[in-house]
mmCIF file of N, CA and C and ligand atoms in Angstrom:
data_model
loop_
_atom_site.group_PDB
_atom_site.id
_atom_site.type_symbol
_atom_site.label_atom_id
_atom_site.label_comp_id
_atom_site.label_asym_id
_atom_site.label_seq_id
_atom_site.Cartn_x
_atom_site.Cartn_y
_atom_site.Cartn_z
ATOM 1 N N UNK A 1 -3.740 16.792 -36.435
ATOM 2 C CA UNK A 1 -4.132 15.380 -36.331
ATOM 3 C C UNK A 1 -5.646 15.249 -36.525
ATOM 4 N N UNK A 2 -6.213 14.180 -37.624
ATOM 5 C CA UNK A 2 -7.135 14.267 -37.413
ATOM 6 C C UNK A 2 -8.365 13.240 -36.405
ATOM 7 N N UNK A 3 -9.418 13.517 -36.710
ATOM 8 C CA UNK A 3 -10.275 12.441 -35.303
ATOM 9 C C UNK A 3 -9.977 11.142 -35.763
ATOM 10 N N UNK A 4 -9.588 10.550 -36.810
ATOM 11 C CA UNK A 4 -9.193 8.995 -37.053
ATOM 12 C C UNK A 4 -8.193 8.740 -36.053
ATOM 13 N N UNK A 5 -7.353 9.020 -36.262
ATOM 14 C CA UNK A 5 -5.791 8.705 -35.690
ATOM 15 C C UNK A 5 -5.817 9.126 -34.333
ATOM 16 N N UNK A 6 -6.819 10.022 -33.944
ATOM 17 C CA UNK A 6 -6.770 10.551 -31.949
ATOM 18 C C UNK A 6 -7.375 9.557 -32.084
ATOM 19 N N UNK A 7 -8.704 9.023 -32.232
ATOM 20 C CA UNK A 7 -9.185 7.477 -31.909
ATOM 21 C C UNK A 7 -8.861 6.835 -31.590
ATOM 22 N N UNK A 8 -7.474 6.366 -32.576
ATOM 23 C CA UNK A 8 -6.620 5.473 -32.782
ATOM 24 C C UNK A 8 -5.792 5.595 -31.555
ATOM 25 N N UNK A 9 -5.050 6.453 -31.715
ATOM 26 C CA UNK A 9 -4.387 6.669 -29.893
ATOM 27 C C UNK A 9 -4.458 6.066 -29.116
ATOM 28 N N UNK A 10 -6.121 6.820 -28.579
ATOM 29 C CA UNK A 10 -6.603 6.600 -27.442
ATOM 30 C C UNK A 10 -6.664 4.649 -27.274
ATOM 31 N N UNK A 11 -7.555 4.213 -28.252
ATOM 32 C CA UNK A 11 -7.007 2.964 -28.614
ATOM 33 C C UNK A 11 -6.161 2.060 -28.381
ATOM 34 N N UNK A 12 -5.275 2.451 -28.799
ATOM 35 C CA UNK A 12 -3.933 1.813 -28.521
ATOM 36 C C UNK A 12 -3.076 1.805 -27.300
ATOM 37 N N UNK A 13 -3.729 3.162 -26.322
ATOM 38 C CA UNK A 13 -3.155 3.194 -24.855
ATOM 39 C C UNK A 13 -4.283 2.358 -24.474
ATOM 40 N N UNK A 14 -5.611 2.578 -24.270
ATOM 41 C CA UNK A 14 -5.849 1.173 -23.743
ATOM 42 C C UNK A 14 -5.413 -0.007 -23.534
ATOM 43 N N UNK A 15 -5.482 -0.032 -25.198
ATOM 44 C CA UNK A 15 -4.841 -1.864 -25.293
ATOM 45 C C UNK A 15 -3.222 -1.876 -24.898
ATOM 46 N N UNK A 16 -2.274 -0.782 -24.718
ATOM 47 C CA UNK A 16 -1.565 -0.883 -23.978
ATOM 48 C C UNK A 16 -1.317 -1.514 -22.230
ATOM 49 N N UNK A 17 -1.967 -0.670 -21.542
ATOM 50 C CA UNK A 17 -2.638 -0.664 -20.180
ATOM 51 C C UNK A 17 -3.077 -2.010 -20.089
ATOM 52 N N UNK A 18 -4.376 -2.364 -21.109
ATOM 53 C CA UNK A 18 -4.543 -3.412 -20.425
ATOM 54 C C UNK A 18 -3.636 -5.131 -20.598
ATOM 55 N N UNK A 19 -2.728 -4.753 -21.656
ATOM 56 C CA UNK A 19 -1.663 -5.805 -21.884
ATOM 57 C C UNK A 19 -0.711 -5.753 -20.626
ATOM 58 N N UNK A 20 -0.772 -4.648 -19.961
ATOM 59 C CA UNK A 20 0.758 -4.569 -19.202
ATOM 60 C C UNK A 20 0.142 -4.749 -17.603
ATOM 61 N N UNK A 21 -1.325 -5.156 -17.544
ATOM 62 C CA UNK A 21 -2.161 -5.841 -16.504
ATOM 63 C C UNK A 21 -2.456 -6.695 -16.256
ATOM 64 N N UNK A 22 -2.072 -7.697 -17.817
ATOM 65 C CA UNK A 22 -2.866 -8.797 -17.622
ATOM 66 C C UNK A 22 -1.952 -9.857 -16.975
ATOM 67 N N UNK A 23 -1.240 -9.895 -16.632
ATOM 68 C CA UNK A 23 -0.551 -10.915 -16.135
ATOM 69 C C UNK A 23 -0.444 -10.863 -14.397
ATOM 70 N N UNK A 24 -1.155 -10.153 -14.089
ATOM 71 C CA UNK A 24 -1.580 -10.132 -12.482
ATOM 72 C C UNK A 24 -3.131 -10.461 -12.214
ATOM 73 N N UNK A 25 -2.433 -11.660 -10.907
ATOM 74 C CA UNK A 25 -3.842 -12.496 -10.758
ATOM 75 C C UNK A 25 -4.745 -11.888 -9.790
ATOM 76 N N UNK A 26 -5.829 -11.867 -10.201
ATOM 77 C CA UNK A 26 -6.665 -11.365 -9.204
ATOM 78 C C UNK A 26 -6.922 -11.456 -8.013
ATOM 79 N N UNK A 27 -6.737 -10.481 -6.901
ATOM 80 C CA UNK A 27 -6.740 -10.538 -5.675
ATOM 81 C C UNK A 27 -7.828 -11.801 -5.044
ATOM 82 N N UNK A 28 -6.988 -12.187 -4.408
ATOM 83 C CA UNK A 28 -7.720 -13.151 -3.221
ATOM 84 C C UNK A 28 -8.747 -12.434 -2.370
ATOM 85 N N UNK A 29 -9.333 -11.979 -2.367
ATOM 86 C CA UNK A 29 -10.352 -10.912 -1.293
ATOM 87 C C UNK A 29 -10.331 -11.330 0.158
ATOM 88 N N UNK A 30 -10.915 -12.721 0.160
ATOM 89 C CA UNK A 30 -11.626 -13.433 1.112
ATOM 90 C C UNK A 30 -9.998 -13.166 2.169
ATOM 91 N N UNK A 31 -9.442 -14.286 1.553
ATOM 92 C CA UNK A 31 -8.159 -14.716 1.850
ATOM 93 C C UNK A 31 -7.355 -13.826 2.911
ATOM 94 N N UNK A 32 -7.066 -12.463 1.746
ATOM 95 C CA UNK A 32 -6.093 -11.413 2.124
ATOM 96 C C UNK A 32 -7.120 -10.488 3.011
ATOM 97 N N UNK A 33 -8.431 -10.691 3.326
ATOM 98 C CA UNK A 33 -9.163 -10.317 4.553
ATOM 99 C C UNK A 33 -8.819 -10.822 5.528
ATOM 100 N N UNK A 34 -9.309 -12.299 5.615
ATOM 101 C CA UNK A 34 -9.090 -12.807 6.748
ATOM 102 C C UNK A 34 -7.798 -13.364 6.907
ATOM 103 N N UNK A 35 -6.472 -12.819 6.359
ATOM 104 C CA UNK A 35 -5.309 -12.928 7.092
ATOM 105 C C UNK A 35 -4.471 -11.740 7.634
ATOM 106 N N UNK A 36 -5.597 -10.421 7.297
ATOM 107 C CA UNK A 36 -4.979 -9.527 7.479
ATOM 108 C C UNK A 36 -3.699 -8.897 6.585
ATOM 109 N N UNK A 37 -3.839 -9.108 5.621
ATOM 110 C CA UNK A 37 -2.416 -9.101 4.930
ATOM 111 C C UNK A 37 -1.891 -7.283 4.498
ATOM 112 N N UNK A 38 -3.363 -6.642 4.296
ATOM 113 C CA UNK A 38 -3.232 -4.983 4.237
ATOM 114 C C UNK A 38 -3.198 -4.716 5.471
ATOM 115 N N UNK A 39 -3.416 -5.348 6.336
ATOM 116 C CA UNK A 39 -2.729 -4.293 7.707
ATOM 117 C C UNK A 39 -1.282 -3.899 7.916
ATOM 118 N N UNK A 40 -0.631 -4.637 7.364
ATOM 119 C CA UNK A 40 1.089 -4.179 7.151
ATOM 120 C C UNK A 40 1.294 -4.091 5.615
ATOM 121 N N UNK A 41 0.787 -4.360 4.670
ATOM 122 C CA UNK A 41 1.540 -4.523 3.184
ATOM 123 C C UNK A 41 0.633 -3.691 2.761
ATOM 124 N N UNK A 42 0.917 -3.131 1.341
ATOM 125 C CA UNK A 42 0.021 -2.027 0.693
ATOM 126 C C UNK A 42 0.563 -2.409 -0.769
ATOM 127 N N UNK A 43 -0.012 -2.366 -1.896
ATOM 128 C CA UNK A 43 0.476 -3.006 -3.221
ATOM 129 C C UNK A 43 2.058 -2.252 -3.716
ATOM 130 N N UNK A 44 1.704 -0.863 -3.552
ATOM 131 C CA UNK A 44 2.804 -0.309 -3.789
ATOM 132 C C UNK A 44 3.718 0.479 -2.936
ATOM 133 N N UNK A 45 3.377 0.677 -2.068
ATOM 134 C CA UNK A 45 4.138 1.604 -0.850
ATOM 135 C C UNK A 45 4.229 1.253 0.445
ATOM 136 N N UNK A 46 5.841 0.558 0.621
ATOM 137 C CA UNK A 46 6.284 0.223 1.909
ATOM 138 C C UNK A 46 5.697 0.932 3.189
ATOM 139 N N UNK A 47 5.464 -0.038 3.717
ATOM 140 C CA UNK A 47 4.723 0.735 5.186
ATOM 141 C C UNK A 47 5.270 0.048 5.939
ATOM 142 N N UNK A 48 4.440 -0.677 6.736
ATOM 143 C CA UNK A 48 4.931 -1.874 8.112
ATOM 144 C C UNK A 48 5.828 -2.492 7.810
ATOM 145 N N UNK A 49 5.826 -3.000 6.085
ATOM 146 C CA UNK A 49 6.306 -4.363 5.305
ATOM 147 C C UNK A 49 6.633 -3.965 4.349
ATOM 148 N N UNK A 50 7.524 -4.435 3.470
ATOM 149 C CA UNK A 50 7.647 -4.176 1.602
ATOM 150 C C UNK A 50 6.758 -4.518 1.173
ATOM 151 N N UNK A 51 6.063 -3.578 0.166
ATOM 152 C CA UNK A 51 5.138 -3.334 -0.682
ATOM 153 C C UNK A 51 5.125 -4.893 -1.211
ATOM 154 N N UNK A 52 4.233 -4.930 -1.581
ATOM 155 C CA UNK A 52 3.661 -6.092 -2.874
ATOM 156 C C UNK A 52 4.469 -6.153 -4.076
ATOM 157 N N UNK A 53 4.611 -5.325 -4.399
ATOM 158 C CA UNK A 53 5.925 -4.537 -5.653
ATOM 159 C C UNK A 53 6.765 -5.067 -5.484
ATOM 160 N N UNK A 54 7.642 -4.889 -4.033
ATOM 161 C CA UNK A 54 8.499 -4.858 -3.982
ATOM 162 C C UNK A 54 9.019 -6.247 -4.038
ATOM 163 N N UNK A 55 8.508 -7.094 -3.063
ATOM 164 C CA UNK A 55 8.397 -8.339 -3.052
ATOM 165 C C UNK A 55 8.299 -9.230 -4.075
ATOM 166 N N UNK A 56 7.357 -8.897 -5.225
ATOM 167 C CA UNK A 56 7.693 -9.334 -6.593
ATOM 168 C C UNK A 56 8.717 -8.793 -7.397
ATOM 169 N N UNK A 57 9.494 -7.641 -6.946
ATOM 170 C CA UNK A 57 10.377 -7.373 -8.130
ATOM 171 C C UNK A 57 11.730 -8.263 -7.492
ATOM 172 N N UNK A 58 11.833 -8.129 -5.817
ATOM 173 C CA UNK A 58 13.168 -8.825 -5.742
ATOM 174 C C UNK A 58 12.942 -10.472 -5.768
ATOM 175 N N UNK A 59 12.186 -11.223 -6.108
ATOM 176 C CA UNK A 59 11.956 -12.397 -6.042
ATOM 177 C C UNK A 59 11.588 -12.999 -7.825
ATOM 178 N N UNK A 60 11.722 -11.614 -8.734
ATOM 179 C CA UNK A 60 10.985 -12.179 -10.266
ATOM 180 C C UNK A 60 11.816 -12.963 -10.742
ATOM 181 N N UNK A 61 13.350 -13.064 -10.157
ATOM 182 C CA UNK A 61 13.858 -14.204 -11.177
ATOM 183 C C UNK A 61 14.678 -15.031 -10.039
ATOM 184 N N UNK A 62 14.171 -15.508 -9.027
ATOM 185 C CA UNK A 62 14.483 -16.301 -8.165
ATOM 186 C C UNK A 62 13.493 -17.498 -8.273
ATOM 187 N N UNK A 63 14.201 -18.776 -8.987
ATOM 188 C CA UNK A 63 13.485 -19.458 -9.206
ATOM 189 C C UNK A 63 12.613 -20.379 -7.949
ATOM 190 N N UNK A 64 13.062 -20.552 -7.088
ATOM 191 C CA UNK A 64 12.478 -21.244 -6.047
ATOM 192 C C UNK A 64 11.447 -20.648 -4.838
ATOM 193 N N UNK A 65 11.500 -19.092 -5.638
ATOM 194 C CA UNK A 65 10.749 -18.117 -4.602
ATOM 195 C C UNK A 65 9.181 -18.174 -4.082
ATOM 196 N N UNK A 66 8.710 -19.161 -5.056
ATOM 197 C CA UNK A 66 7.076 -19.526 -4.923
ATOM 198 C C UNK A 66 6.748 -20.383 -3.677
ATOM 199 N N UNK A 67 8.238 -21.356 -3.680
ATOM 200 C CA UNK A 67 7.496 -22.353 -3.020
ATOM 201 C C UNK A 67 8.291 -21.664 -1.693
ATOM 202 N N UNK A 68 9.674 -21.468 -1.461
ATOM 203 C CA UNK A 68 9.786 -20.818 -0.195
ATOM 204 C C UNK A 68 9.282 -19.675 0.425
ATOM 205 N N UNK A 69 8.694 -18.610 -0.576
ATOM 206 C CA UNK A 69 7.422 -17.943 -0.028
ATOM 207 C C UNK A 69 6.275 -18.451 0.611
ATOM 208 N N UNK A 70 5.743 -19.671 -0.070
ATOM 209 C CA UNK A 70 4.614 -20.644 0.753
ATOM 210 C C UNK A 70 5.152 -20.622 2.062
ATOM 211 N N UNK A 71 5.794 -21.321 1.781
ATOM 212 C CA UNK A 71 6.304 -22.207 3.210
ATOM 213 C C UNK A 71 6.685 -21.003 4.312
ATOM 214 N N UNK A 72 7.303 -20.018 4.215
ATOM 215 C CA UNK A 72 7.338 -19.419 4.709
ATOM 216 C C UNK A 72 5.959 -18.189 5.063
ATOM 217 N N UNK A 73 5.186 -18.241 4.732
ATOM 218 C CA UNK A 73 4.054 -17.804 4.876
ATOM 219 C C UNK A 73 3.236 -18.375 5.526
ATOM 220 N N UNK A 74 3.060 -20.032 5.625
ATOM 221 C CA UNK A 74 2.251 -20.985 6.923
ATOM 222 C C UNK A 74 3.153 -21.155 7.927
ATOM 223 N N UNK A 75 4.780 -21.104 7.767
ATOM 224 C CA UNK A 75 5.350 -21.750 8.748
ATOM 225 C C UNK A 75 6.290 -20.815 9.508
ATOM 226 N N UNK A 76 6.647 -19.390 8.865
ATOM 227 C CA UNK A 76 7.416 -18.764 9.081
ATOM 228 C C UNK A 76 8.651 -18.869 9.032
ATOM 229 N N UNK A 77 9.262 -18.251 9.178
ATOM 230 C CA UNK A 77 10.730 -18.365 8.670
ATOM 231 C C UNK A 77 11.679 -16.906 9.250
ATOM 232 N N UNK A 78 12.846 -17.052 8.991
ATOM 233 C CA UNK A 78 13.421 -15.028 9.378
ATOM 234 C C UNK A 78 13.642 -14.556 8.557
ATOM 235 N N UNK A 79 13.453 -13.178 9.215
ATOM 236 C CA UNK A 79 13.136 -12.040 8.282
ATOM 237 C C UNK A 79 14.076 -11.947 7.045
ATOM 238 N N UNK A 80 13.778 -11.381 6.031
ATOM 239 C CA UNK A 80 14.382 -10.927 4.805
ATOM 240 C C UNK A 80 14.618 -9.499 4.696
ATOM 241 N N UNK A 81 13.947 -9.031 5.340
ATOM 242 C CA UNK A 81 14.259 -7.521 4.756
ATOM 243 C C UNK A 81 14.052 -6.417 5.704
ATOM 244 N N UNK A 82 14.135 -7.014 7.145
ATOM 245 C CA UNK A 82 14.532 -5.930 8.063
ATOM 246 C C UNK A 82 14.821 -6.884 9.630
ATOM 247 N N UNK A 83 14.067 -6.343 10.488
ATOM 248 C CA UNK A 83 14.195 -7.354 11.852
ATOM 249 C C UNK A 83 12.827 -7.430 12.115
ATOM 250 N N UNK A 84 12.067 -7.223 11.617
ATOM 251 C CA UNK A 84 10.818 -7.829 11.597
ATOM 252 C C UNK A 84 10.517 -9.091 11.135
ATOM 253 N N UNK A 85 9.887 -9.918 11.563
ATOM 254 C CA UNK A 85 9.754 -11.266 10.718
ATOM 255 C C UNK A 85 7.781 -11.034 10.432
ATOM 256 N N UNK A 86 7.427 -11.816 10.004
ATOM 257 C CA UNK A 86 6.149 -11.400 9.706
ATOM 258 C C UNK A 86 5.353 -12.798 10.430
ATOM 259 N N UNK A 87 4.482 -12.008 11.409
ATOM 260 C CA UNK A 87 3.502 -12.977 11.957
ATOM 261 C C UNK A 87 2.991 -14.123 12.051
ATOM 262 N N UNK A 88 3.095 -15.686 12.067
ATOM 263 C CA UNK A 88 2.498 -16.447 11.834
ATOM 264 C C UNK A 88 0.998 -16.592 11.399
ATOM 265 N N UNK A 89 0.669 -17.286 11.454
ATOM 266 C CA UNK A 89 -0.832 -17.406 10.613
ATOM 267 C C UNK A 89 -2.077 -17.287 11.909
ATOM 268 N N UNK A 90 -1.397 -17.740 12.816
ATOM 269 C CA UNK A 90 -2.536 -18.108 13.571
ATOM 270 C C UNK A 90 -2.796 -16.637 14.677
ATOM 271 N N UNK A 91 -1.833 -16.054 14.114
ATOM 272 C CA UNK A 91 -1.489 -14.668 14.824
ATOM 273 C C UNK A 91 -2.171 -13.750 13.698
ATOM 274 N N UNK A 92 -2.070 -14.271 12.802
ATOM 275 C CA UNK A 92 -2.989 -13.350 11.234
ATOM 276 C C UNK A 92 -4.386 -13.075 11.239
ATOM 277 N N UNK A 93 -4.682 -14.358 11.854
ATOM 278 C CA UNK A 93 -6.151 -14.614 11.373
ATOM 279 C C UNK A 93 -6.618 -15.745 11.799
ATOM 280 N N UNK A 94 -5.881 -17.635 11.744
ATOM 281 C CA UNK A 94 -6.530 -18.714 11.412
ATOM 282 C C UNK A 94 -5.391 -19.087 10.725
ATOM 283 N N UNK A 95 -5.039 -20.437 10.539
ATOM 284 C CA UNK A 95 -4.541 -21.589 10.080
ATOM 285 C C UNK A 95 -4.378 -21.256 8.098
ATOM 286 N N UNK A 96 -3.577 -21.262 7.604
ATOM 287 C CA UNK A 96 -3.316 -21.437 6.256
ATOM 288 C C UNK A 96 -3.329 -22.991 5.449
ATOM 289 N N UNK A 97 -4.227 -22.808 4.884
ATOM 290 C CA UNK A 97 -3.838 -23.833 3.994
ATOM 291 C C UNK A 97 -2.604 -23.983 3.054
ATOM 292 N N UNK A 98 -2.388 -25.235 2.518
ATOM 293 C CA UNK A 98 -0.842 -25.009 1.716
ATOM 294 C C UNK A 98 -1.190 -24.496 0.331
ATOM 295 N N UNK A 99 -2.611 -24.818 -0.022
ATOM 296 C CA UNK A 99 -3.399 -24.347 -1.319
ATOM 297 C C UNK A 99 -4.173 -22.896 -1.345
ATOM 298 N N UNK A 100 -4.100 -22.590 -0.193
ATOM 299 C CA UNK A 100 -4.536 -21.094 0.600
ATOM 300 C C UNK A 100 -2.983 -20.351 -0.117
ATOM 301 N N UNK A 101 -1.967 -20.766 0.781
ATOM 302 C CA UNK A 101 -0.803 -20.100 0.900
ATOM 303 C C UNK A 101 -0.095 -19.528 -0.492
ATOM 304 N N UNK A 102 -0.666 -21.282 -1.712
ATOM 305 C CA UNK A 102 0.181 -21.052 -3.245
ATOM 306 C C UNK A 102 -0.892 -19.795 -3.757
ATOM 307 N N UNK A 103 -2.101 -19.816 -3.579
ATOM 308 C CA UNK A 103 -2.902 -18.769 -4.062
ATOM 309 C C UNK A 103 -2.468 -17.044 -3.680
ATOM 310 N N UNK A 104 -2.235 -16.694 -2.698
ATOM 311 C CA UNK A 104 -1.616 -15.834 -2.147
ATOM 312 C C UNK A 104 -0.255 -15.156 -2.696
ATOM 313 N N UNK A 105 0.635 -16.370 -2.474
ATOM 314 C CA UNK A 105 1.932 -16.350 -3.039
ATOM 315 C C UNK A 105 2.075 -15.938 -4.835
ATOM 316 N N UNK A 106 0.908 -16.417 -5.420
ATOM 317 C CA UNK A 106 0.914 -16.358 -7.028
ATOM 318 C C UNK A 106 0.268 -15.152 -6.944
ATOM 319 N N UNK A 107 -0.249 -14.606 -6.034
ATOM 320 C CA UNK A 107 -1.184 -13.330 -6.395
ATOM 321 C C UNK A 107 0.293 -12.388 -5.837
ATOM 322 N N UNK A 108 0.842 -12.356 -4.880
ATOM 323 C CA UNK A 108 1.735 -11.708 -4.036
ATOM 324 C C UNK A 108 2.843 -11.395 -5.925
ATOM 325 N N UNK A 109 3.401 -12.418 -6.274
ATOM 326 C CA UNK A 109 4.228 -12.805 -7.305
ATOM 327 C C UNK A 109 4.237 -11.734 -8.338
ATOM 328 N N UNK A 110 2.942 -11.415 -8.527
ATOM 329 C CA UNK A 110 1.937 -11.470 -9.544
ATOM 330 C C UNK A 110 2.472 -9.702 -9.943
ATOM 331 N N UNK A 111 2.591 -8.959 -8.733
ATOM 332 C CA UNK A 111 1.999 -7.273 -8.716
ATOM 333 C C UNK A 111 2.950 -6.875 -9.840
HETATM 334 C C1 HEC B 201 1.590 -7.931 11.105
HETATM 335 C C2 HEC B 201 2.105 -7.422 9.833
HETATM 336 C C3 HEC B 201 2.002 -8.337 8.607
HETATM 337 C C4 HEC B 201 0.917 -9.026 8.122
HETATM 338 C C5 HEC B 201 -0.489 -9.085 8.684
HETATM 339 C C6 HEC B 201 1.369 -9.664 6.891
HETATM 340 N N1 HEC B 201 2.687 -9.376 6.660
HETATM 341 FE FE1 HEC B 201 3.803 -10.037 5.093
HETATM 342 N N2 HEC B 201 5.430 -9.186 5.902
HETATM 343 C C7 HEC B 201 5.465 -8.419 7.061
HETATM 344 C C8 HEC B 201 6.831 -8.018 7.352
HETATM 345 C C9 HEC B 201 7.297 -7.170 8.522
HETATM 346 C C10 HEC B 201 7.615 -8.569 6.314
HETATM 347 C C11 HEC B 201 9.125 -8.510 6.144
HETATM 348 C C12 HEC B 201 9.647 -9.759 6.808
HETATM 349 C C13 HEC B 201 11.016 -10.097 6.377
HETATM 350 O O1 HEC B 201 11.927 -9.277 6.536
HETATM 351 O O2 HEC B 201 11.179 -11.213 5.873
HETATM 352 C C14 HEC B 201 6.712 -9.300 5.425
HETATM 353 C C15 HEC B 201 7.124 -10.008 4.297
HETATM 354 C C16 HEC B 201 6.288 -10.657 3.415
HETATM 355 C C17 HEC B 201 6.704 -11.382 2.238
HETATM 356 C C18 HEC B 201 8.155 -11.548 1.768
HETATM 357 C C19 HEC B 201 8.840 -12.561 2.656
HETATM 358 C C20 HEC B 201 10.280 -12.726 2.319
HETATM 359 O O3 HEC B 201 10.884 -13.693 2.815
HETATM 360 O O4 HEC B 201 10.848 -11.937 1.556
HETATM 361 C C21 HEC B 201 5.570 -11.870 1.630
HETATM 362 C C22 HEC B 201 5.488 -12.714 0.359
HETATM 363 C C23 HEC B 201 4.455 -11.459 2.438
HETATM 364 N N3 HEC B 201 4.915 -10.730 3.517
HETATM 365 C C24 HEC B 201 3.141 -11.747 2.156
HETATM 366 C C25 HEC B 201 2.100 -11.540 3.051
HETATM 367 C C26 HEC B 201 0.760 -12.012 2.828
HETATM 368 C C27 HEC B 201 0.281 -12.735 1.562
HETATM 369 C C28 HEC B 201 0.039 -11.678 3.929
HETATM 370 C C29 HEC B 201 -1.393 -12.077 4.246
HETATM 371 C C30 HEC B 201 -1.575 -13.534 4.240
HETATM 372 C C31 HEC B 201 0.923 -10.965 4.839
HETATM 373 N N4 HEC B 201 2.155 -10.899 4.269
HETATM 374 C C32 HEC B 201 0.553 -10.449 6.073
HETATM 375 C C33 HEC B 201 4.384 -8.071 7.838
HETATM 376 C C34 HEC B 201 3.107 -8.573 7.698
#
Protein backbone atom coordinates (compact mmCIF):
# COMPACT_ATOMS: atom_id res chain seq x y z
CA UNK A 1 0.00 0.00 0.00
CA UNK A 2 1.22 3.05 -0.78
CA UNK A 3 1.44 6.56 1.52
CA UNK A 4 -1.56 8.00 -0.73
CA UNK A 5 -4.15 5.53 0.12
CA UNK A 6 -2.77 4.97 4.14
CA UNK A 7 -3.60 8.79 4.17
CA UNK A 8 -6.58 8.13 2.74
CA UNK A 9 -7.57 5.55 5.41
CA UNK A 10 -6.65 7.22 8.12
CA UNK A 11 -8.96 9.89 6.62
CA UNK A 12 -11.78 8.27 6.17
CA UNK A 13 -11.84 6.66 9.82
CA UNK A 14 -11.88 9.99 11.06
CA UNK A 15 -14.56 11.21 9.06
CA UNK A 16 -16.09 8.02 10.02
CA UNK A 17 -15.90 8.58 13.93
CA UNK A 18 -16.75 11.81 13.65
CA UNK A 19 -20.13 11.18 11.56
CA UNK A 20 -21.17 8.44 14.00
CA UNK A 21 -20.76 11.40 16.92
CA UNK A 22 -22.38 13.87 15.59
CA UNK A 23 -25.69 13.40 16.50
CA UNK A 24 -25.08 13.56 20.32
CA UNK A 25 -25.76 16.75 22.07
CA UNK A 26 -23.39 18.14 24.11
CA UNK A 27 -23.32 17.55 27.68
CA UNK A 28 -25.11 19.89 29.94
CA UNK A 29 -22.09 20.41 32.45
CA UNK A 30 -23.62 22.92 34.71
CA UNK A 31 -26.90 21.06 34.82
CA UNK A 32 -25.73 17.35 35.18
CA UNK A 33 -23.39 18.92 38.11
CA UNK A 34 -25.70 20.39 39.98
CA UNK A 35 -28.22 17.55 39.80
CA UNK A 36 -25.91 15.11 40.51
CA UNK A 37 -26.76 12.95 37.70
CA UNK A 38 -23.00 10.97 37.58
CA UNK A 39 -23.38 10.02 41.00
CA UNK A 40 -25.59 7.04 39.95
CA UNK A 41 -25.46 7.05 35.94
CA UNK A 42 -22.18 6.70 33.97
CA UNK A 43 -22.54 7.11 29.95
CA UNK A 44 -21.85 3.61 29.37
CA UNK A 45 -21.74 1.27 32.30
CA UNK A 46 -24.60 0.41 34.57
CA UNK A 47 -23.80 1.17 38.06
CA UNK A 48 -26.41 2.58 40.63
CA UNK A 49 -28.68 3.21 37.40
CA UNK A 50 -28.75 2.19 33.60
CA UNK A 51 -26.14 3.65 31.78
CA UNK A 52 -26.94 6.63 29.52
CA UNK A 53 -26.70 3.99 26.65
CA UNK A 54 -28.84 2.16 27.91
CA UNK A 55 -31.59 4.44 28.46
CA UNK A 56 -31.29 5.74 24.95
CA UNK A 57 -31.22 2.47 23.29
CA UNK A 58 -34.48 1.18 25.11
CA UNK A 59 -36.39 4.41 24.58
CA UNK A 60 -34.89 5.16 20.58
CA UNK A 61 -38.07 4.28 19.07
CA UNK A 62 -40.58 5.04 21.72
CA UNK A 63 -42.17 7.86 20.48
CA UNK A 64 -43.44 9.67 23.53
CA UNK A 65 -40.23 8.95 25.53
CA UNK A 66 -38.94 12.68 25.56
CA UNK A 67 -41.68 14.10 27.06
CA UNK A 68 -42.43 11.27 29.70
CA UNK A 69 -38.79 11.23 30.51
CA UNK A 70 -39.22 15.09 31.36
CA UNK A 71 -41.89 14.71 33.38
CA UNK A 72 -40.68 12.08 35.02
CA UNK A 73 -37.42 13.56 35.81
CA UNK A 74 -39.06 16.91 37.72
CA UNK A 75 -41.89 14.96 39.01
CA UNK A 76 -40.98 11.45 39.39
CA UNK A 77 -42.68 8.67 38.58
CA UNK A 78 -41.95 4.44 39.28
CA UNK A 79 -39.31 2.79 38.56
CA UNK A 80 -38.65 1.24 35.09
CA UNK A 81 -35.98 -0.85 35.44
CA UNK A 82 -35.50 -2.19 38.83
CA UNK A 83 -37.02 -1.15 42.45
CA UNK A 84 -35.23 1.76 42.61
CA UNK A 85 -37.02 4.80 41.51
CA UNK A 86 -34.69 7.69 40.98
CA UNK A 87 -34.62 10.65 43.39
CA UNK A 88 -36.60 13.65 43.02
CA UNK A 89 -35.04 16.86 42.16
CA UNK A 90 -35.01 18.52 45.23
CA UNK A 91 -33.27 15.47 46.70
CA UNK A 92 -30.71 15.90 43.51
CA UNK A 93 -29.71 19.13 43.94
CA UNK A 94 -32.60 22.04 43.58
CA UNK A 95 -35.80 22.40 41.68
CA UNK A 96 -35.80 21.50 37.77
CA UNK A 97 -36.90 23.51 35.35
CA UNK A 98 -39.29 22.04 32.57
CA UNK A 99 -36.66 23.68 30.00
CA UNK A 100 -33.80 22.41 32.40
CA UNK A 101 -35.44 18.89 32.30
CA UNK A 102 -36.07 18.89 27.98
CA UNK A 103 -32.26 19.82 27.84
CA UNK A 104 -31.16 16.89 29.88
CA UNK A 105 -33.63 14.53 28.46
CA UNK A 106 -32.31 15.45 24.67
CA UNK A 107 -28.80 15.10 25.91
CA UNK A 108 -29.80 11.74 28.02
CA UNK A 109 -31.64 10.64 24.34
CA UNK A 110 -28.81 11.62 22.59
CA UNK A 111 -25.80 8.86 23.86
C1 LIG B 1 -29.44 8.92 43.36
C2 LIG B 1 -29.15 8.24 42.10
C3 LIG B 1 -29.57 8.95 40.80
C4 LIG B 1 -29.33 10.24 40.40
C5 LIG B 1 -28.60 11.34 41.13
C6 LIG B 1 -29.89 10.34 39.05
N1 LIG B 1 -30.46 9.15 38.68
FE1 LIG B 1 -31.39 8.77 36.91
N2 LIG B 1 -31.90 6.95 37.58
C7 LIG B 1 -31.54 6.40 38.80
C8 LIG B 1 -32.14 5.08 38.95
C9 LIG B 1 -31.99 4.14 40.13
C10 LIG B 1 -32.88 4.87 37.76
C11 LIG B 1 -33.75 3.68 37.39
C12 LIG B 1 -35.14 4.05 37.84
C13 LIG B 1 -36.18 3.23 37.19
O1 LIG B 1 -36.15 2.00 37.31
O2 LIG B 1 -37.04 3.84 36.55
C14 LIG B 1 -32.71 6.06 36.92
C15 LIG B 1 -33.32 6.23 35.68
C16 LIG B 1 -33.13 7.32 34.85
C17 LIG B 1 -33.74 7.51 33.56
C18 LIG B 1 -34.70 6.52 32.88
C19 LIG B 1 -36.05 6.61 33.55
C20 LIG B 1 -37.02 5.62 33.00
O3 LIG B 1 -38.22 5.76 33.30
O4 LIG B 1 -36.65 4.70 32.26
C21 LIG B 1 -33.30 8.71 33.06
C22 LIG B 1 -33.67 9.36 31.73
C23 LIG B 1 -32.43 9.27 34.05
N3 LIG B 1 -32.35 8.42 35.13
C24 LIG B 1 -31.78 10.48 33.92
C25 LIG B 1 -31.12 11.11 34.97
C26 LIG B 1 -30.60 12.45 34.88
C27 LIG B 1 -30.63 13.32 33.61
C28 LIG B 1 -30.08 12.75 36.09
C29 LIG B 1 -29.54 14.10 36.56
C30 LIG B 1 -30.54 15.17 36.41
C31 LIG B 1 -30.25 11.59 36.95
N4 LIG B 1 -30.87 10.62 36.23
C32 LIG B 1 -29.84 11.50 38.27
C33 LIG B 1 -30.73 6.98 39.75
C34 LIG B 1 -30.29 8.28 39.73
Amino acid sequence: MNILSRSCLAACAVFVLAASTAHAEPEPTALVDQQHCMFCHTRDAPFLAPSFQQIAERYRNVPDAQFMLEHKLRLGGKAHWGDMAMPLPADRGGPLSAEDAHTLVQWVLSQ
